[in-house]
CSV table of C-alpha atoms in Angstrom, one decimal:
chain,number,residue,atom,x,y,z
K,1,MET,CA,0.0,0.0,0.0
K,2,GLN,CA,2.7,2.4,1.1
K,3,ALA,CA,4.8,1.4,-1.9
K,4,ALA,CA,1.9,1.9,-4.3
K,5,VAL,CA,1.3,5.4,-3.0
K,6,THR,CA,4.9,6.3,-3.1
K,7,GLY,CA,5.3,4.9,-6.6
K,8,THR,CA,2.3,6.8,-7.9
K,9,LEU,CA,3.3,10.1,-6.4
K,10,VAL,CA,6.9,9.8,-7.6
K,11,LEU,CA,6.0,8.8,-11.1
K,12,VAL,CA,3.3,11.4,-11.6
K,13,GLY,CA,5.7,14.0,-10.2
K,14,ALA,CA,8.5,13.0,-12.5
K,15,GLY,CA,6.1,12.9,-15.5
K,16,LEU,CA,5.0,16.5,-14.7
K,17,MET,CA,8.6,17.7,-14.6
K,18,LEU,CA,9.3,15.9,-17.9
K,19,ILE,CA,6.2,17.7,-19.4
K,20,ALA,CA,7.6,21.0,-18.0
K,21,ALA,CA,10.9,20.3,-19.8
K,22,ILE,CA,9.2,19.4,-23.0
K,23,GLY,CA,7.2,22.7,-22.7
K,24,VAL,CA,10.4,24.7,-22.2
K,25,VAL,CA,11.7,23.4,-25.5
K,26,ARG,CA,8.4,23.4,-27.4
K,27,MET,CA,6.7,26.6,-26.3
K,28,PRO,CA,7.1,29.5,-28.6
K,29,ASP,CA,8.1,32.4,-26.3
K,30,LEU,CA,9.5,33.1,-22.9
K,31,PHE,CA,6.1,33.7,-21.2
K,32,THR,CA,4.5,30.5,-22.4
K,33,ARG,CA,7.6,28.7,-21.3
K,34,MET,CA,7.4,30.2,-17.9
K,35,GLN,CA,3.7,29.1,-17.7
K,36,ALA,CA,4.9,25.6,-18.3
K,37,THR,CA,7.7,25.5,-15.7
K,38,THR,CA,6.1,27.4,-12.9
K,39,LYS,CA,3.0,25.2,-12.8
K,40,ALA,CA,4.3,21.7,-13.9
K,41,ALA,CA,7.7,21.9,-12.2
K,42,THR,CA,6.2,23.2,-8.9
K,43,LEU,CA,3.6,20.5,-8.6
K,44,GLY,CA,5.9,17.8,-10.0
K,45,ALA,CA,8.7,18.5,-7.5
K,46,GLY,CA,6.1,18.7,-4.7
K,47,LEU,CA,4.7,15.3,-5.6
K,48,VAL,CA,8.1,13.7,-5.8
K,49,ILE,CA,9.0,15.1,-2.3
K,50,LEU,CA,5.6,14.0,-1.0
K,51,GLY,CA,6.3,10.5,-2.3
K,52,THR,CA,9.7,10.5,-0.4
K,53,ALA,CA,7.9,11.5,2.8
K,54,VAL,CA,5.4,8.6,2.4
K,55,ASN,CA,8.3,6.2,1.6
K,56,PHE,CA,10.3,7.0,4.7
K,57,ALA,CA,7.3,7.8,7.0
K,58,THR,CA,9.4,9.2,9.8
K,59,PHE,CA,8.9,12.4,11.7
K,60,SER,CA,12.2,14.1,10.6
K,61,VAL,CA,11.8,13.3,6.9
K,62,THR,CA,8.1,14.5,6.9
K,63,THR,CA,8.9,17.8,8.5
K,64,ARG,CA,11.7,18.4,6.0
K,65,ALA,CA,9.5,17.3,3.1
K,66,VAL,CA,6.7,19.7,4.3
K,67,ALA,CA,9.3,22.5,4.5
K,68,ALA,CA,10.6,21.8,1.1
K,69,ILE,CA,7.1,21.7,-0.5
K,70,ALA,CA,6.1,24.9,1.2
K,71,PHE,CA,9.3,26.5,0.1
K,72,VAL,CA,8.9,25.5,-3.5
K,73,LEU,CA,5.2,26.6,-3.6
K,74,LEU,CA,6.2,30.0,-2.1
K,75,THR,CA,9.3,30.8,-4.2
K,76,ALA,CA,8.3,29.6,-7.6
K,77,PRO,CA,5.6,32.2,-8.3
K,78,ILE,CA,7.7,35.0,-6.8
K,79,ALA,CA,10.7,34.1,-9.0
K,80,ALA,CA,8.4,33.8,-12.0
K,81,HIS,CA,6.8,37.1,-11.4
K,82,LEU,CA,10.1,38.9,-11.0
K,83,LEU,CA,11.7,37.3,-14.0
K,84,GLY,CA,8.6,37.7,-16.2
K,85,ARG,CA,8.4,41.4,-15.4
K,86,ALA,CA,12.1,42.0,-15.9
K,87,ALA,CA,12.0,40.2,-19.2
K,88,TYR,CA,9.0,42.1,-20.4
K,89,PHE,CA,10.7,45.4,-19.7
K,90,LEU,CA,13.9,44.2,-21.2
K,91,GLY,CA,11.9,43.9,-24.5
K,92,VAL,CA,11.7,40.1,-24.8
K,93,PRO,CA,9.1,39.8,-27.6
K,94,LEU,CA,5.8,38.1,-27.2
K,95,TRP,CA,5.1,35.2,-29.6
K,96,GLU,CA,3.7,36.5,-32.9
K,97,GLY,CA,0.6,34.3,-32.2
K,98,SER,CA,-0.3,36.3,-29.1
K,99,VAL,CA,-3.7,37.9,-29.5
K,100,ARG,CA,-3.4,41.0,-27.2
K,101,ASP,CA,-1.1,43.1,-25.1
K,102,GLU,CA,-2.9,45.5,-22.8
K,103,LEU,CA,0.3,46.4,-20.9
K,104,ARG,CA,2.2,47.9,-23.8
K,105,ASP,CA,0.2,51.1,-24.2
K,106,ARG,CA,0.0,51.8,-20.5
K,107,TYR,CA,3.8,51.8,-19.9
K,108,ASP,CA,6.0,54.8,-20.4
K,109,TRP,CA,9.2,53.6,-21.8
K,110,GLU,CA,10.9,56.9,-21.1
K,111,THR,CA,10.0,57.4,-17.4
K,112,HIS,CA,9.4,53.6,-16.7
K,113,ILE,CA,6.1,54.3,-15.1
K,114,LEU,CA,3.3,51.7,-15.4
K,115,ASP,CA,-0.1,53.3,-15.4
K,116,SER,CA,-3.5,51.8,-14.7
K,117,GLU,CA,-5.0,53.4,-17.8
K,118,VAL,CA,-4.1,54.0,-21.4
K,119,ARG,CA,-2.3,57.4,-21.7
K,120,PRO,CA,-4.9,60.0,-22.5
K,121,GLU,CA,-3.4,61.7,-25.6
K,122,GLY,CA,-3.7,58.3,-27.4
K,123,ALA,CA,-0.2,58.6,-28.7
K,124,LEU,CA,1.6,55.3,-28.6
K,125,PRO,CA,4.6,55.3,-26.3
K,126,PRO,CA,8.0,54.8,-27.8
K,127,ASP,CA,8.7,51.2,-28.9
K,128,HIS,CA,10.5,48.5,-26.9
K,129,PRO,CA,14.0,49.8,-26.4
K,130,ARG,CA,15.6,46.7,-27.8
K,131,ALA,CA,12.8,45.1,-29.8
W,1,MET,CA,2.6,36.5,29.0
W,2,ILE,CA,-0.6,34.3,29.2
W,3,GLY,CA,-0.1,33.7,25.4
W,4,LEU,CA,3.4,32.3,26.0
W,5,LEU,CA,2.0,30.0,28.7
W,6,TRP,CA,-0.6,28.7,26.2
W,7,ILE,CA,2.0,28.1,23.6
W,8,LEU,CA,4.1,26.1,26.0
W,9,LEU,CA,1.1,24.1,27.1
W,10,LEU,CA,0.2,23.3,23.6
W,11,ALA,CA,3.7,22.3,22.8
W,12,LEU,CA,3.8,19.9,25.8
W,13,ALA,CA,0.4,18.5,24.7
W,14,TRP,CA,1.8,17.9,21.2
W,15,THR,CA,4.8,16.0,22.5
W,16,ALA,CA,2.6,14.0,24.9
W,17,VAL,CA,0.2,13.0,22.1
W,18,ASN,CA,3.1,12.0,19.9
W,19,GLY,CA,4.5,9.9,22.7
W,20,GLU,CA,8.1,10.9,22.5
W,21,PHE,CA,9.8,13.8,24.2
W,22,THR,CA,12.5,15.0,21.9
W,23,GLY,CA,13.8,18.3,20.8
W,24,GLY,CA,12.3,18.0,17.4
W,25,GLN,CA,8.9,17.2,18.7
W,26,LEU,CA,9.0,20.1,21.1
W,27,ALA,CA,10.1,22.5,18.4
W,28,ALA,CA,7.3,21.3,16.1
W,29,GLY,CA,4.9,21.8,19.1
W,30,LEU,CA,6.1,25.3,19.7
W,31,VAL,CA,5.6,26.2,16.1
W,32,LEU,CA,2.1,24.8,16.0
W,33,GLY,CA,1.3,26.4,19.3
W,34,THR,CA,2.3,29.8,18.0
W,35,LEU,CA,0.3,29.4,14.9
W,36,ILE,CA,-2.7,28.2,16.8
W,37,THR,CA,-2.6,31.1,19.3
W,38,LEU,CA,-2.1,33.6,16.5
W,39,PHE,CA,-5.0,32.2,14.6
W,40,VAL,CA,-7.4,31.9,17.6
W,41,ARG,CA,-6.6,35.4,19.0
W,42,ALA,CA,-7.4,37.3,15.8
W,43,PRO,CA,-9.6,40.1,17.0
W,44,GLY,CA,-13.3,40.2,16.5
W,45,SER,CA,-13.9,37.0,14.5
W,46,ASP,CA,-15.6,33.7,15.1
W,47,TYR,CA,-13.0,31.0,14.6
W,48,LEU,CA,-15.1,28.3,13.2
W,49,ARG,CA,-16.4,30.3,10.3
W,50,LYS,CA,-12.8,31.5,9.5
W,51,ALA,CA,-11.5,27.9,9.7
W,52,VAL,CA,-14.2,26.7,7.3
W,53,VAL,CA,-13.3,29.5,4.9
W,54,LEU,CA,-9.6,28.8,5.2
W,55,PHE,CA,-10.0,25.1,4.5
W,56,GLY,CA,-12.3,25.7,1.7
W,57,PHE,CA,-9.8,28.1,0.2
W,58,ILE,CA,-6.9,25.5,0.5
W,59,GLY,CA,-9.1,22.9,-1.2
W,60,PHE,CA,-10.0,25.3,-3.9
W,61,PHE,CA,-6.4,26.2,-4.4
W,62,LEU,CA,-5.2,22.6,-4.7
W,63,TRP,CA,-7.9,21.8,-7.2
W,64,GLU,CA,-6.9,24.8,-9.3
W,65,LEU,CA,-3.3,23.7,-9.1
W,66,VAL,CA,-4.2,20.2,-10.4
W,67,LEU,CA,-6.4,21.8,-13.1
W,68,ALA,CA,-3.6,24.1,-14.1
W,69,ASN,CA,-1.2,21.2,-14.6
W,70,LEU,CA,-3.7,19.1,-16.6
W,71,ARG,CA,-4.3,22.1,-19.0
W,72,MET,CA,-0.6,22.7,-19.2
W,73,ALA,CA,0.1,19.1,-20.1
W,74,ARG,CA,-2.5,19.3,-22.8
W,75,ASP,CA,-1.1,22.5,-24.2
W,76,VAL,CA,2.5,21.2,-24.2
W,77,LEU,CA,1.7,17.7,-25.6
W,78,SER,CA,-0.9,18.4,-28.2
W,79,PRO,CA,0.7,18.4,-31.7
W,80,ARG,CA,-1.1,21.6,-32.8
W,81,GLN,CA,-0.7,24.7,-30.7
W,82,ARG,CA,-4.2,25.9,-30.0
W,83,PHE,CA,-3.5,28.5,-27.3
W,84,ALA,CA,-3.8,32.2,-27.9
W,85,PRO,CA,-1.7,33.9,-25.3
W,86,GLY,CA,-1.7,37.6,-24.4
W,87,VAL,CA,-1.2,40.1,-21.7
W,88,ILE,CA,-4.4,41.4,-20.1
W,89,ALA,CA,-5.1,44.0,-17.5
W,90,VAL,CA,-7.2,42.9,-14.5
W,91,PRO,CA,-8.7,45.8,-12.4
W,92,LEU,CA,-8.4,45.0,-8.8
W,93,ASP,CA,-11.0,45.2,-6.0
W,94,LEU,CA,-8.5,44.2,-3.4
W,95,GLU,CA,-7.1,47.1,-1.3
W,96,THR,CA,-4.6,45.9,1.2
W,97,GLU,CA,-1.1,45.1,0.0
W,98,GLY,CA,-1.0,41.7,1.7
W,99,ALA,CA,-4.2,40.6,-0.1
W,100,ILE,CA,-2.8,41.8,-3.5
W,101,THR,CA,0.5,39.9,-2.8
W,102,ALA,CA,-1.4,36.7,-2.0
W,103,PHE,CA,-3.6,37.1,-5.0
W,104,SER,CA,-0.8,37.7,-7.5
W,105,THR,CA,1.3,34.9,-6.1
W,106,LEU,CA,-1.5,32.3,-6.1
W,107,LEU,CA,-2.7,33.5,-9.6
W,108,THR,CA,0.6,32.3,-11.0
W,109,LEU,CA,-0.2,28.7,-9.9
W,110,THR,CA,-3.7,28.7,-11.4
W,111,PRO,CA,-4.7,27.6,-14.9
W,112,GLY,CA,-3.2,29.6,-17.7
W,113,THR,CA,-2.3,32.7,-15.8
W,114,LEU,CA,1.0,34.3,-14.8
W,115,SER,CA,1.1,37.6,-13.0
W,116,LEU,CA,3.6,40.1,-14.5
W,117,ASP,CA,3.4,43.5,-12.9
W,118,ILE,CA,1.1,45.9,-11.1
W,119,SER,CA,0.3,49.5,-12.0
W,120,ARG,CA,1.9,52.2,-9.8
W,121,ASP,CA,-1.4,53.0,-8.1
W,122,LEU,CA,-2.0,49.3,-7.3
W,123,LYS,CA,-5.3,49.3,-9.1
W,124,VAL,CA,-4.6,47.1,-12.1
W,125,LEU,CA,-2.7,43.8,-12.3
W,126,TYR,CA,-1.2,42.8,-15.6
W,127,ILE,CA,-1.2,39.0,-16.2
W,128,HIS,CA,-0.1,36.8,-19.0
W,129,ASP,CA,-2.9,34.4,-20.0
W,130,MET,CA,-2.7,31.4,-22.3
W,131,TYR,CA,-6.2,31.9,-23.5
W,132,ALA,CA,-6.6,35.7,-24.0
W,133,ALA,CA,-8.8,35.7,-27.0
W,134,ASP,CA,-11.8,36.9,-24.9
W,135,ALA,CA,-10.2,39.3,-22.5
W,136,GLY,CA,-13.5,40.0,-20.8
W,137,ALA,CA,-14.2,36.4,-20.0
W,138,SER,CA,-10.6,35.9,-18.7
W,139,ARG,CA,-11.0,38.9,-16.4
W,140,MET,CA,-14.3,37.6,-15.1
W,141,ALA,CA,-12.9,34.1,-14.5
W,142,VAL,CA,-10.0,35.5,-12.5
W,143,LYS,CA,-12.1,37.9,-10.5
W,144,SER,CA,-15.0,35.7,-9.6
W,145,GLY,CA,-12.8,32.8,-8.7
W,146,PHE,CA,-9.8,33.8,-6.8
W,147,GLU,CA,-10.2,37.4,-6.0
W,148,ARG,CA,-13.6,36.9,-4.4
W,149,ARG,CA,-12.3,34.1,-2.2
W,150,ILE,CA,-9.2,36.1,-1.1
W,151,ARG,CA,-11.4,39.1,-0.2
W,152,ARG,CA,-13.5,36.9,2.0
W,153,LEU,CA,-10.4,35.4,3.6
W,154,LEU,CA,-8.2,38.5,4.1
W,155,GLU,CA,-10.2,41.7,3.9
O,1,MET,CA,15.9,4.9,11.5
O,2,ASN,CA,13.7,2.4,9.7
O,3,GLY,CA,13.4,4.4,6.6
O,4,SER,CA,15.6,2.5,4.2
O,5,PHE,CA,13.3,0.0,2.5
O,6,PRO,CA,13.5,0.6,-1.3
O,7,VAL,CA,10.1,0.9,-3.0
O,8,ASN,CA,11.2,-1.3,-5.7
O,9,GLY,CA,13.8,-0.8,-8.4
O,10,PHE,CA,11.4,-0.2,-11.3
O,11,ILE,CA,9.8,3.0,-10.0
O,12,GLU,CA,13.1,4.7,-9.1
O,13,VAL,CA,14.8,3.8,-12.3
O,14,THR,CA,11.7,5.0,-14.4
O,15,ALA,CA,11.5,8.3,-12.5
O,16,MET,CA,15.2,8.9,-12.8
O,17,LEU,CA,15.0,8.2,-16.5
O,18,MET,CA,12.1,10.6,-17.0
O,19,MET,CA,13.9,13.3,-15.1
O,20,SER,CA,17.1,12.7,-16.9
O,21,VAL,CA,15.4,13.3,-20.3
O,22,GLY,CA,13.9,16.4,-18.8
O,23,LEU,CA,17.4,17.5,-17.8
O,24,VAL,CA,18.6,17.1,-21.3
O,25,LEU,CA,15.7,19.1,-22.7
O,26,ALA,CA,16.3,21.9,-20.2
O,27,MET,CA,20.0,21.9,-21.1
O,28,LEU,CA,18.9,22.4,-24.7
O,29,ARG,CA,17.0,25.5,-23.8
O,30,LEU,CA,19.9,26.7,-21.6
O,31,VAL,CA,22.2,26.5,-24.6
O,32,ARG,CA,19.8,27.8,-27.2
O,33,GLY,CA,18.5,30.8,-25.3
O,34,PRO,CA,17.8,33.0,-27.1
O,35,SER,CA,17.5,35.7,-24.4
O,36,LEU,CA,19.0,35.8,-20.9
O,37,PRO,CA,15.6,35.3,-19.2
O,38,ASP,CA,15.1,32.1,-21.3
O,39,ARG,CA,18.3,30.7,-19.9
O,40,VAL,CA,17.3,31.6,-16.3
O,41,VAL,CA,14.0,29.8,-16.8
O,42,ALA,CA,16.0,26.8,-18.0
O,43,LEU,CA,18.3,27.0,-14.9
O,44,ASP,CA,15.3,27.2,-12.6
O,45,LEU,CA,13.8,24.0,-14.2
O,46,ILE,CA,17.2,22.2,-13.9
O,47,THR,CA,17.1,23.0,-10.1
O,48,MET,CA,13.6,21.6,-9.8
O,49,LEU,CA,14.7,18.4,-11.6
O,50,GLY,CA,17.8,18.2,-9.4
O,51,LEU,CA,15.5,18.5,-6.3
O,52,GLY,CA,13.4,15.6,-7.7
O,53,MET,CA,16.4,13.5,-8.5
O,54,LEU,CA,17.9,14.0,-5.1
O,55,ALA,CA,14.6,13.0,-3.5
O,56,VAL,CA,14.4,9.8,-5.5
O,57,TYR,CA,18.1,9.1,-4.9
O,58,SER,CA,17.5,9.5,-1.1
O,59,MET,CA,14.8,6.8,-1.5
O,60,ALA,CA,17.0,4.5,-3.5
O,61,THR,CA,19.9,4.8,-1.0
O,62,GLY,CA,18.0,5.3,2.2
O,63,GLN,CA,20.1,8.4,2.9
O,64,THR,CA,17.8,11.2,4.1
O,65,ALA,CA,20.6,13.7,4.0
O,66,TYR,CA,20.1,14.1,0.3
O,67,LEU,CA,16.8,15.8,1.0
O,68,ASP,CA,18.7,18.6,2.9
O,69,VAL,CA,20.9,19.0,-0.1
O,70,GLY,CA,17.8,19.5,-2.3
O,71,ILE,CA,16.3,22.1,0.1
O,72,VAL,CA,19.6,24.1,0.1
O,73,LEU,CA,19.8,23.8,-3.7
O,74,THR,CA,16.3,25.3,-4.2
O,75,LEU,CA,17.2,28.1,-1.7
O,76,VAL,CA,20.3,29.1,-3.5
O,77,THR,CA,18.6,29.0,-6.9
O,78,PHE,CA,15.8,31.2,-5.7
O,79,ILE,CA,18.3,33.8,-4.6
O,80,ALA,CA,20.1,33.5,-7.9
O,81,THR,CA,16.9,33.9,-9.9
O,82,ILE,CA,16.0,37.0,-7.9
O,83,SER,CA,19.4,38.6,-8.4
O,84,PHE,CA,19.2,37.7,-12.2
O,85,ALA,CA,15.8,39.4,-12.4
O,86,TYR,CA,17.2,42.4,-10.5
O,87,PHE,CA,20.1,42.9,-12.7
O,88,ILE,CA,18.1,42.3,-15.9
O,89,GLU,CA,15.7,45.0,-14.7
O,90,LYS,CA,18.6,47.3,-13.9
O,91,GLY,CA,19.8,46.9,-17.4
O,92,THR,CA,16.6,48.3,-18.8
O,93,GLY,CA,17.1,51.5,-16.8
O,94,ARG,CA,14.0,50.8,-14.7
O,95,GLY,CA,15.9,50.4,-11.5
O,96,GLY,CA,15.1,47.8,-8.8
O,97,GLY,CA,11.6,48.8,-7.9
O,98,ASN,CA,8.5,50.2,-9.4
C-alpha cells in the first residue's frame, strides 16, 4: 500500500517535470515557457517530495518534506513574477501568435512608469527599447 | 505572557500526544502552538467560520493547481498549438497590500495565468494568459474565482 | 531509522529516466537561449529536476541527508533567480523597484 502510494506520487511528479521540460523546449516564447515551468515543475517537485515522505514515513523526513514543499510553492511564483516582469521590460518579444497586449500602451518607456489606464493623448509610447 | 503559557502548554500537549519527548517534537509543538494562538486570537472574529473559509480556500487552491497542470500538459503535448496567449489587464478590487500579494502569487499557480506586474497606483494587475482571445471572459474568471475568495479570507 | 526499504527498483529507475530526459531538454533550452531570461528559466527548471532527482536518490539509498541538499539547492537558486531578475531590470534603466 505504502509502496503503491509512493510509486504513484513519484512517477506522476517525475512525469509532470518531464512535461515542463518538453514545454520549455516546445513553447514559442518566454512567457508561455514560464507558464509551463512554474506550474508543472512546482507540482511535480512537490509530488516527488511527498512521495519521499510517504516512503520514509518518519517524523524528521516528513517535516523536511513539508518545509521543502512549502518553500517550492512560495518561491516559484515569486521568482516567475520577478523574472517575467524583468523580461517584459527588457523587451523580450511576445510570440507572434499572441492575441493581445494590454500592458504595452500603459507603460511609459521613457519614465518607466506603469499606469493603470491608457495614456490620454492616445499617442503610442516609444517602442520597446531593444525590440 | 498568558499567550506564552498557552504556547508552552500546547507544545507539551503535542509532545505528549506524539508519545516521545525529543527536541524536534518540542520544536514542532512550539511552532504549531504559536500558529494556533495567532489564529485563535485574531480580534473580532468567530474562529469556526474562519477555519471553514480557510480550509475551503486551501481545497479550492489545490484543485486549481491540479487543473492548471492538466491544462498545461494538454497545451504542451498536443501536436497543434491551439492556445492564444496575451497580456491582459485585470482591475483589482483588493485594497490591502497583503491581499494583493497573496492574489498575484496564487494566480501564477492557477490555470493559464502568470502575473507580470502591477500599476503604480496598485489598481490594475497585468497578467499573461494562455487563452486571452476573450479578455472580458478571462477577467471575469479570475475575478469571480480567486479574488472573491481572497477578499472573503483576508479583507 | 527504519526508513531504508527501497520501494522497488522499477519506480526509481523509471522516475530517474524521465527526469534525466527532462534535464537534457532543459539543457537544450539553456544552450539555445535566445534571451537571458530564457536561460534563467531553464536553470530554474534544472534545479527543480535536481531536487526531484535528489529526493528519488535518497529513497534509493535510504540516505535522508540528500533531502537537505535538495532544500539548500532550491534556496540558493531562488536567490540566484531573484538577483538575475534584479540585474536584468537594472539593465533596462528601470531600477530595482517600481
